[in-house]
Amino acid sequence: MAEPDRHAIETGAQLVLRVAKAASTHLDLGDVLESLVAGLRPQVRFDAVAVVILDGDYVRMHSAHIEGMPRNPGESMFSLLSRRAEELKLDPPETKRPLSQSHISTMTGSHLPYVCSDTDVQTKFGAEKYRRHGIRSFISLPLLKHGTLIGSVDFMSMEKREFSEGEVQLLQEVSEIVSIAVSNALAFEEIKALKEQLQLENHILQDEIVQRSIYEEIVGSSTSLQKVLAAIEKVSATDTTVLITGETGTGKELVAHAIHRLSPRAGRALVKVNCAALPAELIASELFGHEKGSFTGALQQRIGRFEAANGGTIFLDEIGELTSEMQIALLRVLQEKEFERVGGNKTIHTDVRVIAATNRDLEHEVEEGRFRKDLYYRLSVFPVEVPALRDRADDIPVLVDYFIARLANRMGKRILQIDKRTLESMQQYSWPGNIRELQNVIERGVILTGGEVFRLEPGTLRTSRAEKSTSTPGQQPGEKKAEIEAVLKETRGRISGPDGAAAKIGVAASTLESRIRALKINKHQFRGDR
Ligand SMILES: Nc1ncnc2c1ncn2[C@@H]1O[C@H](COP(=O)(O)OP(=O)(O)OP(=O)(O)O)[C@@H](O)[C@H]1O
Ligand SMILES: [Mg+2]
């Protein structure tokens, strides 16, 4: 072996030791890279070194050191590169690009170094971008973890140059140590992110627990509710996006909780976001988190609800209220399952199941141009419509029983019966506030009830405007029954369809169904009638 070579190997071994030591003392990869360049300097001079990470079909810049440009304490790699770009009057740095456009794509099979000795001549893989940053040549070495390519370490120089075999070999050895340091740094980042997520999850869970005790059961036995329950059961096993629609107070949130609880994600958090309650300027930071200093008041880095929901479910309530800007952001998360924190450059991948709810008619919102059509399609993969209470009068007796029992128990009362008229009036009322209204009415009633019989004061349930418009003023239940029977006779018991009784009366088929049940009409008796 020739003398210079032995010398190179010896100093190489020393260097490897030095880098290994740096790697074991610094958690920040930027610091490791800095000592790496310093260690190499006597033999090979570089102006910058960067670690690039493979991230699915993309590569992203992970850390960097630029000679003569020390980082401020705690400064991120992104900020460092931005400063550099500013100095050179260039656009903000590009930190992520498709793998196919990067020289790393040449390494995936071979694990061989990639050399560019002159960015003026060799412009492949966007080398002209390097040149604009003053880089004239670079050598990139694969970073491997258990034999799998995880990224590269790129040594850059402001002068064009060739690399001797000895240099390449030295850098290859060094890159093995860098591989370990990078794996450690990535593992550490993952642990840190998981820890943050756990903290936020815990925090959110504590909020949830309080609410959950109220959200125990979905009570009701009507056919339309059974359909909803069947849908919940079916969809909960999957990761499909669910869109829950229905009037206010019908139990959409209850349904969302049920889907999560029955899903394989039940062990993780269900994170709720009320899109209507958040001011437009805060919603992005709530959903996606923010980096420290990204806006006035962002004193700490904070992870968003999408990150907190990782592994679990996110419940986007009142989705119809999102601004068009947020609709775009959400569309991207749904399509690509990734996002960036506000003011951040790191792409964050999430494994989140999305459940959305709204009491708006989203299809109509799309027609009116207030809601993006593409987002609507993404959301409504599996729509669940929770029927209005007036359309399932069958559920009223059980719900009344359930709420009376619970509320009486809470108030230490003994209520054993329900006044028959009270129940009838409840079954005929249109319940614009649905179950929430029913619950409130019962709560008031229970407070006022002195004895064992639950009774509502006459006039408690005033007929709503909607109900008035579909029935003749002053119509008595008896007359209503006669009218429906007459129409049913005409349609031979047919309720739905253009020739059905519902269309003739001018109400939804489900509404008529529930009225028929409430009025105890036997619809089957009209079938054979000619
Ligand atoms: N089937 C049901 N059984 C028992 N309680 C129910 C049922 N449906 C709804 N509730 C109760 O009614 C109240 C309203 O339900 P929820 O908040 O889920 O409605 P929502 O559809 O989300 O309403 P909004 O559109 O106003 O947000 C809650 O207290 C809920 O527990
Ligand atoms: Mg709700």
CSV table of C-alpha atoms in Angstrom, one decimal, residues 213-392:
chain,number,residue,atom,x,y,z
A,213,SER,CA,-71.0,10.3,29.9
A,214,ILE,CA,-73.9,12.3,28.3
A,215,TYR,CA,-73.3,10.7,25.0
A,216,GLU,CA,-73.9,7.2,26.1
A,217,GLU,CA,-76.7,5.8,24.1
A,218,ILE,CA,-78.6,6.3,20.9
A,219,VAL,CA,-82.1,5.7,22.0
A,220,GLY,CA,-84.9,4.9,19.5
A,221,SER,CA,-86.4,2.0,17.7
A,222,SER,CA,-88.0,3.6,14.6
A,223,THR,CA,-87.1,2.0,11.3
A,224,SER,CA,-85.4,5.2,10.1
A,225,LEU,CA,-83.2,5.2,13.2
A,226,GLN,CA,-82.5,1.5,12.8
A,227,LYS,CA,-81.2,2.3,9.3
A,228,VAL,CA,-78.9,4.9,10.8
A,229,LEU,CA,-77.6,2.4,13.4
A,230,ALA,CA,-77.0,-0.2,10.7
A,231,ALA,CA,-75.1,2.3,8.7
A,232,ILE,CA,-73.0,3.3,11.8
A,233,GLU,CA,-72.2,-0.4,12.4
A,234,LYS,CA,-71.2,-1.0,8.8
A,235,VAL,CA,-69.0,2.1,8.3
A,236,SER,CA,-67.3,2.0,11.7
A,237,ALA,CA,-65.2,-1.0,10.8
A,238,THR,CA,-63.6,1.0,7.8
A,239,ASP,CA,-61.5,4.1,7.5
A,240,THR,CA,-64.1,5.7,5.2
A,241,THR,CA,-64.8,9.4,5.5
A,242,VAL,CA,-68.3,9.9,6.8
A,243,LEU,CA,-70.6,12.9,6.3
A,244,ILE,CA,-73.4,13.1,8.8
A,245,THR,CA,-76.2,15.4,7.9
A,246,GLY,CA,-79.5,16.2,9.6
A,247,GLU,CA,-81.3,19.1,11.3
A,248,THR,CA,-80.1,20.7,14.4
A,249,GLY,CA,-80.4,18.5,17.5
A,250,THR,CA,-81.0,15.3,15.7
A,251,GLY,CA,-78.0,13.5,17.2
A,252,LYS,CA,-75.2,14.0,14.6
A,253,GLU,CA,-72.6,14.4,17.2
A,254,LEU,CA,-73.9,11.3,19.0
A,255,VAL,CA,-73.6,9.4,15.7
A,256,ALA,CA,-70.0,10.6,15.2
A,257,HIS,CA,-69.0,9.3,18.7
A,258,ALA,CA,-70.7,6.0,18.1
A,259,ILE,CA,-68.8,5.5,14.8
A,260,HIS,CA,-65.5,6.2,16.5
A,261,ARG,CA,-66.3,4.0,19.5
A,262,LEU,CA,-67.2,1.1,17.3
A,263,SER,CA,-64.1,1.5,15.1
A,264,PRO,CA,-60.7,0.0,15.4
A,265,ARG,CA,-59.5,3.5,16.3
A,266,ALA,CA,-61.6,3.5,19.5
A,267,GLY,CA,-58.4,3.2,21.6
A,268,ARG,CA,-57.2,6.5,20.3
A,269,ALA,CA,-58.6,10.0,20.5
A,270,LEU,CA,-61.7,11.4,18.9
A,271,VAL,CA,-60.7,15.0,18.3
A,272,LYS,CA,-63.5,17.4,17.7
A,273,VAL,CA,-63.3,20.7,15.8
A,274,ASN,CA,-66.2,23.0,15.7
A,275,CYS,CA,-65.6,24.8,12.4
A,276,ALA,CA,-68.3,27.4,13.2
A,277,ALA,CA,-66.9,28.3,16.6
A,278,LEU,CA,-63.4,29.2,15.5
A,279,PRO,CA,-62.5,32.6,14.1
A,280,ALA,CA,-61.3,32.3,10.5
A,281,GLU,CA,-57.8,33.5,11.3
A,282,LEU,CA,-57.3,30.8,14.0
A,283,ILE,CA,-58.8,27.8,12.3
A,284,ALA,CA,-55.7,26.9,10.3
A,285,SER,CA,-53.6,26.9,13.3
A,286,GLU,CA,-56.1,24.9,15.3
A,287,LEU,CA,-56.4,22.3,12.6
A,288,PHE,CA,-52.8,22.1,11.5
A,289,GLY,CA,-50.8,23.6,14.4
A,290,HIS,CA,-48.2,26.3,14.1
A,291,GLU,CA,-44.5,26.9,14.5
A,292,LYS,CA,-43.1,29.2,17.1
A,293,GLY,CA,-43.3,32.8,15.9
A,294,SER,CA,-45.3,32.0,12.8
A,295,PHE,CA,-47.7,34.8,13.8
A,296,THR,CA,-48.1,37.3,16.6
A,297,GLY,CA,-49.0,35.4,19.6
A,298,ALA,CA,-47.6,32.1,18.5
A,299,LEU,CA,-45.1,32.0,21.3
A,300,GLN,CA,-44.8,28.2,21.3
A,301,GLN,CA,-44.8,25.6,18.7
A,302,ARG,CA,-48.1,23.9,18.8
A,303,ILE,CA,-49.5,20.8,17.2
A,304,GLY,CA,-52.9,21.0,15.6
A,305,ARG,CA,-55.9,18.8,15.9
A,306,PHE,CA,-55.1,16.8,12.8
A,307,GLU,CA,-51.8,15.8,14.4
A,308,ALA,CA,-53.4,15.2,17.7
A,309,ALA,CA,-55.9,12.9,16.0
A,310,ASN,CA,-53.2,10.8,14.5
A,311,GLY,CA,-54.2,7.1,14.7
A,312,GLY,CA,-57.7,8.2,15.8
A,313,THR,CA,-60.6,10.1,14.4
A,314,ILE,CA,-61.2,13.8,13.7
A,315,PHE,CA,-64.7,15.1,13.9
A,316,LEU,CA,-65.2,18.2,11.9
A,317,ASP,CA,-68.5,19.6,13.1
A,318,GLU,CA,-70.4,22.3,11.2
A,319,ILE,CA,-68.3,21.7,8.2
A,320,GLY,CA,-70.6,23.9,6.1
A,321,GLU,CA,-69.2,26.9,7.8
A,322,LEU,CA,-65.6,26.6,6.6
A,323,THR,CA,-64.2,29.5,4.6
A,324,SER,CA,-63.2,28.8,1.0
A,325,GLU,CA,-59.5,29.0,2.0
A,326,MET,CA,-59.9,26.4,4.7
A,327,GLN,CA,-61.9,24.2,2.2
A,328,ILE,CA,-58.9,24.1,0.0
A,329,ALA,CA,-56.6,23.2,2.9
A,330,LEU,CA,-58.9,20.5,4.0
A,331,LEU,CA,-59.2,19.1,0.5
A,332,ARG,CA,-55.5,18.7,0.5
A,333,VAL,CA,-55.5,16.8,3.8
A,334,LEU,CA,-58.2,14.5,2.6
A,335,GLN,CA,-56.5,13.9,-0.7
A,336,GLU,CA,-52.9,13.6,0.3
A,337,LYS,CA,-53.1,12.9,4.0
A,338,GLU,CA,-50.5,15.5,4.7
A,339,PHE,CA,-50.2,19.1,5.7
A,340,GLU,CA,-47.8,21.7,7.1
A,341,ARG,CA,-48.0,23.5,10.3
A,342,VAL,CA,-48.7,27.3,10.0
A,343,GLY,CA,-45.3,28.9,9.4
A,344,GLY,CA,-43.7,25.5,9.0
A,345,ASN,CA,-42.1,23.8,6.1
A,346,LYS,CA,-42.1,20.2,7.4
A,347,THR,CA,-44.7,18.1,5.7
A,348,ILE,CA,-46.6,16.1,8.3
A,349,HIS,CA,-48.3,12.9,7.4
A,350,THR,CA,-51.4,11.8,9.3
A,351,ASP,CA,-53.3,8.7,9.6
A,352,VAL,CA,-56.7,10.2,10.6
A,353,ARG,CA,-60.2,9.1,10.0
A,354,VAL,CA,-62.4,12.0,9.1
A,355,ILE,CA,-66.0,12.3,10.2
A,356,ALA,CA,-67.8,15.6,9.2
A,357,ALA,CA,-71.2,16.9,10.2
A,358,THR,CA,-73.4,19.7,9.1
A,359,ASN,CA,-77.0,20.8,9.4
A,360,ARG,CA,-76.7,22.6,6.1
A,361,ASP,CA,-77.8,21.1,2.8
A,362,LEU,CA,-74.3,20.8,1.4
A,363,GLU,CA,-75.5,19.9,-2.1
A,364,HIS,CA,-77.4,23.2,-2.1
A,365,GLU,CA,-74.4,25.0,-0.8
A,366,VAL,CA,-72.4,23.5,-3.7
A,367,GLU,CA,-75.0,24.7,-6.2
A,368,GLU,CA,-74.9,28.2,-4.7
A,369,GLY,CA,-71.1,28.2,-5.0
A,370,ARG,CA,-70.5,28.4,-1.3
A,371,PHE,CA,-69.0,25.0,-0.9
A,372,ARG,CA,-66.4,23.4,-3.1
A,373,LYS,CA,-67.8,20.6,-5.2
A,374,ASP,CA,-64.5,18.5,-5.0
A,375,LEU,CA,-64.5,18.8,-1.2
A,376,TYR,CA,-68.1,17.8,-1.1
A,377,TYR,CA,-67.4,14.6,-3.1
A,378,ARG,CA,-64.4,13.8,-0.8
A,379,LEU,CA,-66.5,14.2,2.3
A,380,SER,CA,-69.7,12.5,1.2
A,381,VAL,CA,-68.1,9.1,0.5
A,382,PHE,CA,-70.4,7.6,3.0
A,383,PRO,CA,-73.3,9.9,3.9
A,384,VAL,CA,-75.4,9.3,7.0
A,385,GLU,CA,-78.6,11.3,7.3
A,386,VAL,CA,-80.0,11.5,10.7
A,387,PRO,CA,-83.8,11.8,10.4
A,388,ALA,CA,-85.7,14.7,12.1
A,389,LEU,CA,-87.6,13.7,15.1
A,390,ARG,CA,-90.9,14.6,13.5
A,391,ASP,CA,-90.2,12.0,10.9
A,392,ARG,CA,-89.8,9.3,13.5
